[in-house]
Short mmCIF file of C-alpha atoms in Angstrom, two decimals:
data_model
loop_
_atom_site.label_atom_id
_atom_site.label_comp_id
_atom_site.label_asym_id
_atom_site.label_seq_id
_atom_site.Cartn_x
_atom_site.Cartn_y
_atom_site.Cartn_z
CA UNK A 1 -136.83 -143.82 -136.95
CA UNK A 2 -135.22 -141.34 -134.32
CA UNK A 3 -133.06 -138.70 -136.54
CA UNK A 4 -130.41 -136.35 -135.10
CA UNK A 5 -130.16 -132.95 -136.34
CA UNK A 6 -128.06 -129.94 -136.40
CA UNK A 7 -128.74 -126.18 -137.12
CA UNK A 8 -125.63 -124.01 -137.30
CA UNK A 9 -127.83 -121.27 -137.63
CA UNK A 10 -129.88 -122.44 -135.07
CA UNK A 11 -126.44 -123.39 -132.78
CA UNK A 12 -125.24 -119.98 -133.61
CA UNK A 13 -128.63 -117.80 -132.48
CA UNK A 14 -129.48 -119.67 -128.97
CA UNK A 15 -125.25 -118.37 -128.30
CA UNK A 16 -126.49 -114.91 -128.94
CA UNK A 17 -129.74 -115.11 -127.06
CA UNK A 18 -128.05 -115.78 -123.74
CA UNK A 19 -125.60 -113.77 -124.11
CA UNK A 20 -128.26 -110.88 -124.67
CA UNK A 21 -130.54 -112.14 -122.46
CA UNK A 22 -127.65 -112.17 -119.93
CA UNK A 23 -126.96 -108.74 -120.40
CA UNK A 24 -130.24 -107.33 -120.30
CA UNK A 25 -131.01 -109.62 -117.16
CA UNK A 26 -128.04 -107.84 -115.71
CA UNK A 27 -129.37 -104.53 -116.11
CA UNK A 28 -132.65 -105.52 -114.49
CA UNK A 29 -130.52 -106.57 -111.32
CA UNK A 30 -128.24 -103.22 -111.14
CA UNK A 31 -131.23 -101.02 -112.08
CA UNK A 32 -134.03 -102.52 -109.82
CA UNK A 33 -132.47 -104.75 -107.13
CA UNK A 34 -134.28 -103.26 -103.82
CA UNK A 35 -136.36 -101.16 -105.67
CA UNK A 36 -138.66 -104.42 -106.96
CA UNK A 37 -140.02 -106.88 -104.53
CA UNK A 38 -137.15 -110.21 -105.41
CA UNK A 39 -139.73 -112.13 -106.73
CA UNK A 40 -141.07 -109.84 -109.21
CA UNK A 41 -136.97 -109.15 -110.16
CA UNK A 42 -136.19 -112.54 -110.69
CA UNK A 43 -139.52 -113.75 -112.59
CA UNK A 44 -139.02 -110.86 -114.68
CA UNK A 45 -134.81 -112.05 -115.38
CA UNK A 46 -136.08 -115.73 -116.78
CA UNK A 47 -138.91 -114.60 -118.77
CA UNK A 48 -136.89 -112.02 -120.67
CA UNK A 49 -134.47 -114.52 -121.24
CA UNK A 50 -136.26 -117.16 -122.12
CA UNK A 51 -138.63 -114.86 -124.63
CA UNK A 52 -135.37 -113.94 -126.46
CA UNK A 53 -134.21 -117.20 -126.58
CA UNK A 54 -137.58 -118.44 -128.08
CA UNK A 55 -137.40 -115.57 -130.53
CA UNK A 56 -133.96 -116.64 -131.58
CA UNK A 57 -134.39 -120.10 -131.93
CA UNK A 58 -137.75 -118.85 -133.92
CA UNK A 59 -136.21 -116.75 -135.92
CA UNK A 60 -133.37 -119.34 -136.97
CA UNK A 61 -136.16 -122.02 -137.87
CA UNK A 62 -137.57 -119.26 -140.24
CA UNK A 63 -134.56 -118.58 -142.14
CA UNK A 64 -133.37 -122.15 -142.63
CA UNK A 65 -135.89 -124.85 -141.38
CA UNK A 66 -134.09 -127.97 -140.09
CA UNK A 67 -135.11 -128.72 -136.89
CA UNK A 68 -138.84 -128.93 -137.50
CA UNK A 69 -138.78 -128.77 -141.57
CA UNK A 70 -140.47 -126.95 -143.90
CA UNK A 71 -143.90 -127.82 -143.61
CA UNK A 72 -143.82 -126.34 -140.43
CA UNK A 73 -142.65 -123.20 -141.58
CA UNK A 74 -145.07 -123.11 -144.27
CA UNK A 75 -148.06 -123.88 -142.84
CA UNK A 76 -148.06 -123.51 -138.81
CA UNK A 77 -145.28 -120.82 -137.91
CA UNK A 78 -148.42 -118.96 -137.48
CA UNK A 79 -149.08 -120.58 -134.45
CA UNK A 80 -145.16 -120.51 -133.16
CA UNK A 81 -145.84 -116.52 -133.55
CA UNK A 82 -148.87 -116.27 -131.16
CA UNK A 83 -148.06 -118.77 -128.78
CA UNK A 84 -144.27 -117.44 -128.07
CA UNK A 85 -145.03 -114.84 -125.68
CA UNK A 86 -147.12 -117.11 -122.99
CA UNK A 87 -144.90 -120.23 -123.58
CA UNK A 88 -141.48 -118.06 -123.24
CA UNK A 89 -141.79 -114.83 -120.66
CA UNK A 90 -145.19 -115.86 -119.13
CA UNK A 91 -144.18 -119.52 -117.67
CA UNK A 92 -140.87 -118.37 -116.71
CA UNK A 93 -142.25 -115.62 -115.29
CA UNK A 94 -144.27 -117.80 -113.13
CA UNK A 95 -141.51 -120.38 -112.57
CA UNK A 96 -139.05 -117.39 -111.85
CA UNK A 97 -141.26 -116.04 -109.12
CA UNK A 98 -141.93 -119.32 -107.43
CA UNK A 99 -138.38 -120.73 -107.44
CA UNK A 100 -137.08 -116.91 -106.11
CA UNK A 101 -139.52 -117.10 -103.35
CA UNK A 102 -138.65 -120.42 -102.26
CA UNK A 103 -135.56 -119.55 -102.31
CA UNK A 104 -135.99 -116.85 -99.92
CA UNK A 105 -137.71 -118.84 -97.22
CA UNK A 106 -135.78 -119.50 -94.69
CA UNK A 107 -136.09 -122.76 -92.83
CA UNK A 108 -132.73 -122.94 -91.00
CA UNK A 109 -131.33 -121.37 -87.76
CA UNK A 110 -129.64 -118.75 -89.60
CA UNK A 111 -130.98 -115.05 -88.52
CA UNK A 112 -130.63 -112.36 -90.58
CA UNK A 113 -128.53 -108.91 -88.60
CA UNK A 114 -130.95 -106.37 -87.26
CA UNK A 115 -128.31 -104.26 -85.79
CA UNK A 116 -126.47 -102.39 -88.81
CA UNK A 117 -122.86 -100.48 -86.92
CA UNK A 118 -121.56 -97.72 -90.04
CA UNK A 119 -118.20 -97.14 -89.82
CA UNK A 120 -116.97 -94.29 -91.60
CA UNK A 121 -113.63 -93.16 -92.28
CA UNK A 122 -113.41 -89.54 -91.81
CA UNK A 123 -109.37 -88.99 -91.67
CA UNK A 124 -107.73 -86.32 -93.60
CA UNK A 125 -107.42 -88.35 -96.83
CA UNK A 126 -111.22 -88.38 -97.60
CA UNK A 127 -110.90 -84.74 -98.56
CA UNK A 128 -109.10 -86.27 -101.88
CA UNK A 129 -110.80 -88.96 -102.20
CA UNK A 130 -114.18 -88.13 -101.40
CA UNK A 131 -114.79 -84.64 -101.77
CA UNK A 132 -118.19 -84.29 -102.51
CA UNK A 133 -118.92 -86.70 -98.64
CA UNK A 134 -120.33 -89.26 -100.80
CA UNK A 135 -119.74 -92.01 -97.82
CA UNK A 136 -121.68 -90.02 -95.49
CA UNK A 137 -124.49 -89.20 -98.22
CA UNK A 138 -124.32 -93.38 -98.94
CA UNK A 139 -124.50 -93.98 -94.70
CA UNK A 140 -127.56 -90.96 -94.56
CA UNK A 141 -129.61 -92.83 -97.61
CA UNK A 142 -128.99 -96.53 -95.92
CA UNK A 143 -130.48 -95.42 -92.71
CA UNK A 144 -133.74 -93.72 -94.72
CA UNK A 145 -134.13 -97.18 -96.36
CA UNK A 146 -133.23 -99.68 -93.50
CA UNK A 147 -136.70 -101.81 -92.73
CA UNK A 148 -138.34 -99.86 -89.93
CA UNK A 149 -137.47 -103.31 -87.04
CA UNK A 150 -134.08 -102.83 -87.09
CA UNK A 151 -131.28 -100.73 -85.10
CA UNK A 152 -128.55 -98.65 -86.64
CA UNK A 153 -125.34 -96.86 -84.83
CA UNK A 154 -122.89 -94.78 -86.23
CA UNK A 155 -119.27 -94.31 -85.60
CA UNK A 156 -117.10 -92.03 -87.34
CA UNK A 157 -113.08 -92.22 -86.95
CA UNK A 158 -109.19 -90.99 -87.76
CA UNK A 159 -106.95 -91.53 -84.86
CA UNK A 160 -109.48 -91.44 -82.68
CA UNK A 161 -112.80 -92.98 -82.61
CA UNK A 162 -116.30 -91.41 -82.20
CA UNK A 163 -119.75 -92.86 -81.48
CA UNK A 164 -121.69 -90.52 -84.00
CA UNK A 165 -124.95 -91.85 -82.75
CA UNK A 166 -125.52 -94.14 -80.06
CA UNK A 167 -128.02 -97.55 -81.26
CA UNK A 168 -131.46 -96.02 -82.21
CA UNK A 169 -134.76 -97.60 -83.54
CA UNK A 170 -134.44 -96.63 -87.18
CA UNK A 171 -139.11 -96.50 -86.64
CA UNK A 172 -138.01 -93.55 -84.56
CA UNK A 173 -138.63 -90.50 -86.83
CA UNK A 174 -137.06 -88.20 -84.76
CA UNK A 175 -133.70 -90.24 -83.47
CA UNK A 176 -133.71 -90.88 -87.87
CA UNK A 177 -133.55 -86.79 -88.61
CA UNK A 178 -130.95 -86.23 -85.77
CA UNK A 179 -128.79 -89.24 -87.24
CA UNK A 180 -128.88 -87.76 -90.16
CA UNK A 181 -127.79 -84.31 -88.94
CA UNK A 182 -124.74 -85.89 -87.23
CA UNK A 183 -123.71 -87.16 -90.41
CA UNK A 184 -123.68 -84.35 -92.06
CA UNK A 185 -121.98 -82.56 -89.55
CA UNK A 186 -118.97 -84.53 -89.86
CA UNK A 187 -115.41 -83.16 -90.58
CA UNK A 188 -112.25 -84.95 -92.13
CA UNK A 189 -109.23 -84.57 -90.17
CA UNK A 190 -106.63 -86.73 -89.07
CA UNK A 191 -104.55 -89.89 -89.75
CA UNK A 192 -106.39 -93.25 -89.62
CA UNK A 193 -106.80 -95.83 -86.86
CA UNK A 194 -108.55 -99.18 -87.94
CA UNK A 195 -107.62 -100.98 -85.20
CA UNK A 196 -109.26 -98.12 -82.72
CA UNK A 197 -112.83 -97.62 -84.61
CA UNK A 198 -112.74 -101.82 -84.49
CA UNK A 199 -112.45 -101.93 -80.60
CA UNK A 200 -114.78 -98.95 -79.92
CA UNK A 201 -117.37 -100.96 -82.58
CA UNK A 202 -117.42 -104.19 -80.21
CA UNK A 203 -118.41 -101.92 -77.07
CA UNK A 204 -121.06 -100.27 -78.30
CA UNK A 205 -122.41 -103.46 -79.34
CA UNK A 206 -121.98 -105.10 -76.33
CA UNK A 207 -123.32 -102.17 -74.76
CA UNK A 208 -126.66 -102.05 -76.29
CA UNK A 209 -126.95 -105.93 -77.43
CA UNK A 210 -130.48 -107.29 -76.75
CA UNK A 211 -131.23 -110.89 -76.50
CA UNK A 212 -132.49 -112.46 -80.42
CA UNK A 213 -130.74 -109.20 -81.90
CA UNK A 214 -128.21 -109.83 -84.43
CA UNK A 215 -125.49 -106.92 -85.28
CA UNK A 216 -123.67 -106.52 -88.47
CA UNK A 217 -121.24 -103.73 -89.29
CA UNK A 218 -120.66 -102.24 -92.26
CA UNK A 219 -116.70 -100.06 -92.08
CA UNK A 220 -115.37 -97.63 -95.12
CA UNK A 221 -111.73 -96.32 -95.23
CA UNK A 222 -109.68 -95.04 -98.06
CA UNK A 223 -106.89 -95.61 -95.82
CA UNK A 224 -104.34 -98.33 -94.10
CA UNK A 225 -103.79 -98.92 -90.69
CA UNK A 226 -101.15 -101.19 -88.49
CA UNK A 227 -103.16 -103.64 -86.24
CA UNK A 228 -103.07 -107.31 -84.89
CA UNK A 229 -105.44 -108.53 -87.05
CA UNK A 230 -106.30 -111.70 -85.28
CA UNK A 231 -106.72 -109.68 -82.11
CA UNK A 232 -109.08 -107.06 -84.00
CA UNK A 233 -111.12 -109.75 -85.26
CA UNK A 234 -110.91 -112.30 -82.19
CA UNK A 235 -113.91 -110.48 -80.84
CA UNK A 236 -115.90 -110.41 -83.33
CA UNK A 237 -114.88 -113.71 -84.59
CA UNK A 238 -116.42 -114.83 -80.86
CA UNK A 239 -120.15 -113.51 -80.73
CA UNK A 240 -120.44 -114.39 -84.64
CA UNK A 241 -120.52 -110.75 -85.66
CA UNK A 242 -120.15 -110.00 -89.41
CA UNK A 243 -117.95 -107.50 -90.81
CA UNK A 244 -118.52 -105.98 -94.23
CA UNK A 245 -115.79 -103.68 -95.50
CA UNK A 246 -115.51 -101.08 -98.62
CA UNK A 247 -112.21 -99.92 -99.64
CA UNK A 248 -110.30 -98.12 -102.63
CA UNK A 249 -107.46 -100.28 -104.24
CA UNK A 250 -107.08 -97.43 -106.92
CA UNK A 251 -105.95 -95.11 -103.77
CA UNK A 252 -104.58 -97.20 -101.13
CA UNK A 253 -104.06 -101.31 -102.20
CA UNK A 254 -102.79 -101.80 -98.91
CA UNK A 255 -105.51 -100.78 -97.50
CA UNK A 256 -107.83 -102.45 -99.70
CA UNK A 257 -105.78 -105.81 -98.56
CA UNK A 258 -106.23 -105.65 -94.88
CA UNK A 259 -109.89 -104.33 -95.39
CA UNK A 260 -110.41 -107.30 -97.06
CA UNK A 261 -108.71 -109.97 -94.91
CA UNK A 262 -110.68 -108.49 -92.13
CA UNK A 263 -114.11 -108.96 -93.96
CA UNK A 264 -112.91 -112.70 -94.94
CA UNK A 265 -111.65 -113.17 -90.75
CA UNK A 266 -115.60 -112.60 -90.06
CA UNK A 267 -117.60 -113.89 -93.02
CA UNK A 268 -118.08 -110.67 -94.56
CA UNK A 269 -117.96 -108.65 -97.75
CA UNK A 270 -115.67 -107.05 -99.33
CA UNK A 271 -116.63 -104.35 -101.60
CA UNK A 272 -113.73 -102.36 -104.07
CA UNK A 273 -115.11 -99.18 -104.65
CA UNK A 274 -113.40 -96.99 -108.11
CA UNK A 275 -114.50 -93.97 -107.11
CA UNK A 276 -116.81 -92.45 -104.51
CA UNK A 277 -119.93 -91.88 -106.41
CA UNK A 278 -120.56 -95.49 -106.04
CA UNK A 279 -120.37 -95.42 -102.59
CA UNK A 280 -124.31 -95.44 -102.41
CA UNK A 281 -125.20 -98.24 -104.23
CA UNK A 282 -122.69 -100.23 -102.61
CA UNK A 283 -123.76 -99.04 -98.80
CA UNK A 284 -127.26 -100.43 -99.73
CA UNK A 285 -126.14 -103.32 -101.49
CA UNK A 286 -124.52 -105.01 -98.38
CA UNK A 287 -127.34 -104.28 -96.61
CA UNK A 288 -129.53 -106.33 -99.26
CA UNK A 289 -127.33 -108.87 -99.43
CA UNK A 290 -127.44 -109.88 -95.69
CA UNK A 291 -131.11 -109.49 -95.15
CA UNK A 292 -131.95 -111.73 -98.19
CA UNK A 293 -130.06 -113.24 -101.65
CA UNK A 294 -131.41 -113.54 -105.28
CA UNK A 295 -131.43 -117.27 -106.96
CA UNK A 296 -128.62 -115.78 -109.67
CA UNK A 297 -126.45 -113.47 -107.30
CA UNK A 298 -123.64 -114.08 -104.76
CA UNK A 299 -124.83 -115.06 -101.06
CA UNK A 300 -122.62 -113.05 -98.73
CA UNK A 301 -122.60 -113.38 -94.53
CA UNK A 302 -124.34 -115.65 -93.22
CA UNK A 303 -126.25 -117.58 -95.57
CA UNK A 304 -122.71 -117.53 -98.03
CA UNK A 305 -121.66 -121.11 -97.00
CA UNK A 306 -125.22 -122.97 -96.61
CA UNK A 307 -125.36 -126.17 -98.37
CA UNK A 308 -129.32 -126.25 -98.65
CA UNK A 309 -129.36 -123.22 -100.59
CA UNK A 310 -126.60 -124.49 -102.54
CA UNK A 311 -128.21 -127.50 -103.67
CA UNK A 312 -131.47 -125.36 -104.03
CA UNK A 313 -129.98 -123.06 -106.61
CA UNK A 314 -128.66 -126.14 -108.72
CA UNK A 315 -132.24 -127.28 -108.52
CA UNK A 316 -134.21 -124.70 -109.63
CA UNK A 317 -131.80 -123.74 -112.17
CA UNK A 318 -132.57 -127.46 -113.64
CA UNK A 319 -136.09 -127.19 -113.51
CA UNK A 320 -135.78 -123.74 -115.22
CA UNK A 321 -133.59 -125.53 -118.01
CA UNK A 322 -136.30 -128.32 -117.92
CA UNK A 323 -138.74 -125.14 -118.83
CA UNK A 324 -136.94 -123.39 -121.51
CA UNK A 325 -137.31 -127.41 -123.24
CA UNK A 326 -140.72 -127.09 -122.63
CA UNK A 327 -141.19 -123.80 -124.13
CA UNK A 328 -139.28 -124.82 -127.44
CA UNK A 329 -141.37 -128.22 -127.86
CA UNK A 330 -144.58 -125.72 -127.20
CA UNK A 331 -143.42 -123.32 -129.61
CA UNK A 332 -142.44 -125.77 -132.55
CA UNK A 333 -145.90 -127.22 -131.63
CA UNK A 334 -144.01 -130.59 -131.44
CA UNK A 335 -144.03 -133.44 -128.74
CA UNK A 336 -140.75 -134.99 -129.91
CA UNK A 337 -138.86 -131.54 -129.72
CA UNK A 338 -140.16 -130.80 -126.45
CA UNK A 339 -138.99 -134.13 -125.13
CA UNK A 340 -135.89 -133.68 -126.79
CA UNK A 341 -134.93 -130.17 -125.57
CA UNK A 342 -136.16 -131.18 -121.59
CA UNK A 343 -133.76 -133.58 -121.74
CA UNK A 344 -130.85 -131.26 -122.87
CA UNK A 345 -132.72 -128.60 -120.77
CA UNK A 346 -131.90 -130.88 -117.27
CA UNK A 347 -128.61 -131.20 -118.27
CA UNK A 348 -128.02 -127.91 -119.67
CA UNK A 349 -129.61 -126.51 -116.36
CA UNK A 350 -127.54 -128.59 -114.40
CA UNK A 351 -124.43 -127.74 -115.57
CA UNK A 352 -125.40 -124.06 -115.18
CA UNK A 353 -126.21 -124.41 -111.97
CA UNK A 354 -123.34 -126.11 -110.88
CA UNK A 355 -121.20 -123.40 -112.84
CA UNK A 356 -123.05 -120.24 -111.08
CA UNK A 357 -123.09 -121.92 -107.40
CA UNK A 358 -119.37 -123.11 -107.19
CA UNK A 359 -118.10 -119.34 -109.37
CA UNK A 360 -119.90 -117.74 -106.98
CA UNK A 361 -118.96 -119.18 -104.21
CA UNK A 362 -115.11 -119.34 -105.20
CA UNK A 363 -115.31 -115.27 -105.91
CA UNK A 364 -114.29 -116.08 -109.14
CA UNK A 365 -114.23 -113.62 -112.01
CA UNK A 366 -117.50 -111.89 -110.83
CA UNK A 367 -120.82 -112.40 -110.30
CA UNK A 368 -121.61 -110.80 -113.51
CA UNK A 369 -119.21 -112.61 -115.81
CA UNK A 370 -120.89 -116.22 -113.89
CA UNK A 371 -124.22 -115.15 -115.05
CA UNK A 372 -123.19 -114.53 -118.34
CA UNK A 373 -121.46 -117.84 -118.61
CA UNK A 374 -124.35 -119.90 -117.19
CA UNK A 375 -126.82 -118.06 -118.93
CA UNK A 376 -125.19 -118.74 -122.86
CA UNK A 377 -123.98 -122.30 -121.63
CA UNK A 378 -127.82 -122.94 -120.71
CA UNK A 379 -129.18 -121.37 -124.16
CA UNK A 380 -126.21 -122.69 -126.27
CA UNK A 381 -126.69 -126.13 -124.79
CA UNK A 382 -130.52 -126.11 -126.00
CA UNK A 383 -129.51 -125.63 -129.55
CA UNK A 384 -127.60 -128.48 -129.59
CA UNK A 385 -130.38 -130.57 -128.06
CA UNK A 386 -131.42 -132.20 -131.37
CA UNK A 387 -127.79 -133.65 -131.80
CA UNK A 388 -127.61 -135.47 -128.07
CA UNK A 389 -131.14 -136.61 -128.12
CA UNK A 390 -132.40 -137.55 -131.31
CA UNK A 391 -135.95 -137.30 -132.30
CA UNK A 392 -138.89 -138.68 -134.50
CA UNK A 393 -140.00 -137.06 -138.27
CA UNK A 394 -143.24 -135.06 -137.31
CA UNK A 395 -143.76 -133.32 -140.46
CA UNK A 396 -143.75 -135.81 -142.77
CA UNK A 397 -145.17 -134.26 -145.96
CA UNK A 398 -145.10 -130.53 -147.53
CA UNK A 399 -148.25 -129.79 -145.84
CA UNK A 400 -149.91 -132.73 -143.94
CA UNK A 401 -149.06 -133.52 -140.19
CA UNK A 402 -147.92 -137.25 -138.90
CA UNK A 403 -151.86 -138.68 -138.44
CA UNK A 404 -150.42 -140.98 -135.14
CA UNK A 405 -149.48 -138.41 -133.32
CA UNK A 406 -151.45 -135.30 -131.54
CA UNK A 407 -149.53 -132.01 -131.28
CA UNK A 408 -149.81 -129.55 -128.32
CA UNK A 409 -152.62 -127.36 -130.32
CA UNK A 410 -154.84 -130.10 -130.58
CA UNK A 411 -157.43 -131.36 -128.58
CA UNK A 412 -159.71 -134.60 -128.40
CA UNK A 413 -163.13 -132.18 -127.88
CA UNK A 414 -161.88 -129.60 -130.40
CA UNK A 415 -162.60 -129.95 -134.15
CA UNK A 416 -158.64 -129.33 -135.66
CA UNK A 417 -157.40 -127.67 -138.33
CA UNK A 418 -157.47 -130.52 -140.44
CA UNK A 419 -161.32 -130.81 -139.60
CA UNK A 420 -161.62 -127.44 -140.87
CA UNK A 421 -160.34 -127.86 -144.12
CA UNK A 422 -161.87 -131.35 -144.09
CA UNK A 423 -165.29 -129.69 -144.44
CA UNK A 424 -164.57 -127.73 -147.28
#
């Protein structure tokens, strides 16, 4: 007869693996996101988590075994320890890499920009606020890394506004070394004009556009500026043109305000920068973000309000909860777990699917907080799988299997364990 059953311990360990796993996962993304090809990034996020998670739940069985008894944990844990690693990190692994590269495809209308406009703030204020030119360093590096198809242009402003360098192929080694130098060469002086660099922006896009090109801009100020907002934007606004924006609350919340209602006028980003050091990593994460999206991070420009890739990302994380059931059932070397958990796994992935899409969407929190949220409510949701979907007594004796039922070690054309000993 169908029993349900509860592990605190259990309960309590699958909590802690995905909150670990979350963090670690996390690190992987800040440490290696356009430095590792998506699909390796993302097939290496689920397998870590799901190895810790299978360790966890492991280890909890071990210490007090109620979920699969203690026959099991007498007599076959042996096999739980050598077939963790391929049931855990090497099928999510798999599953992480397929899911993130069918989640890249794109099969819509929606083109990615190949035009990237910098616009760089270069009034007086920078000389407090970024000393050390970290904005230009972050523009320089972005240019070095931009895929060699694409355009860039640079504009530098105060009151005035300044076409650094004119649109270049970024293939072109030589136009590349004297953007570079033109960066560098730049001065802070000045009061700030928004409003200005904004209308010079739209003509030298217009000025070089090419048919099937898209253009993006990227604009960093420390500062504030009075403008007509709607009439800054209404241009933009008209040829579909995304503005991303990085700011500085800590020095000028103002300014941080109107950069950001100008990136939300256009569809773009708005990045709050703490202090110019991080002014790299955020240059080249805009850039990342608009030319392609991971399945667990935010989806900014264009690609931010698509439906299919909404429902896509609920999807896959339910098949990757489905998985994680799977992998327990495998591990516990028990077809009545492993339908249990897949159960709890669709609806566990489900909900954390639903949770990351919509918080991410919204803006809510953070990106990193979401993952951390969906990750634990997946893994926490597993360990209570036993209580919403009860299962059948496998281990019936101290050491003797149930003799109806095959488990996922054994095969019809193998001679079994109980064979072995059998013979002796």
């Amino acid at each position: 007869m169908p029993v349900r059953k509860f592990s605190f311990l259990f309960f309590v360990f699958s909590i802690l693996a995905g909150l670990i796993g979350a963090v670690v996962g996390e690190w992987f993304i800040s440490s290696y996101y356009g430095v590792w090809p998506n699909i390796l990034l993302m097939g290496v996020y689920f397998a870590q988590l799901a190895f810790i998670f299978g360790l966890f739940c492991l280890a909890a069985e071990l210490i007090t075994p109620v979920i699969n008894g203690r026959s099991w944990r007498l007599e076959y844990s042996g096999f739980s320890w050598k077939i963790l690693f391929p049931a855990t990190f090497v099928m999510l692994f798999a599953a992480g890499v397929l899911f993130q590269f069918l989640y890249s495809l794109n099969f819509s209308n929606i083109k990615p920009p190949d035009d990237i406009v910098l616009v760089l703030d270069t009034s007086d204020s920078m000389n407090k606020t970024d000393p050390n030119h970290e904005s230009l360093k972050a523009a320089g590096k972005l240019i070095t890394r931009m895929k060699p198809n694409h355009r860039a242009s640079v504009l530098s402003f105060n009151e005035k506004a300044v076409i650094t360098k004119s649109m270049f192929n970024i293939s072109d080694k030589e136009e590349r070394s004297d953007a570079l130098k033109q960066i560098n060469e730049l001065t802070a002086s000045g009061s700030t004009d928004i409003g200005n660099a904004l209308d010079t922006v739209i003509q030298e896009i217009d000025t070089h556009h090419q048919t099937g090109r898209k253009p993006m801009v990227i604009l960093f100020s420390d500062g504030y500026s009075e403008l007509d907002l709607n009439e800054a934007v209404e241009p933009y606004q008209n040829k579909d043109i995304i503005i991303n924006t990085i700011g500085m609350s800590k020095i000028d919340r103002s300014g941080a305000r109107l950069l950001q209602s100008i990136a939300s006028s256009t569809g773009g980003s708005f990045s709050d920068v703490k202090n110019a050091n991080e002014l790299t990593n955020v240059f080249e994460k805009i850039y990342l973000e608009n030319q392609d999206r991971l399945l667990m991070t935010e989806r900014h420009g264009l690609f931010q309000d698509s439906i299919y890739l909404s429902v896509l990302r609920v999807v896959f994380l339910t098949l990757i909860g489905a998985l994680f059931g799977l992998a327990l059932g495998i591990i516990f070397d028990n077809r009545y777990l492993a339908k249990s958990y897949v159960i709890t796994g669709l609806i566990a992935g489900i909900l954390a699917g639903l949770l990351l899409e919509l918080g991410l969407k919204n803006n809510m929190l953070g990106g990193f907080t979401h993952r951390v949220t969906a990750d634990t409510l997946l893994t926490a949701l597993m360990g209570l799988g036993t209580m919403f979907i009860p299962i059948r007594e496998k281990f019936t004796g101290r050491s003797s299997r149930s003799s109806d039922v095959p488990d996922f070690s054994q095969r019809s054309s193998v001679p079994t364990r109980e064979t072995f000993k059998k013979g002796f």
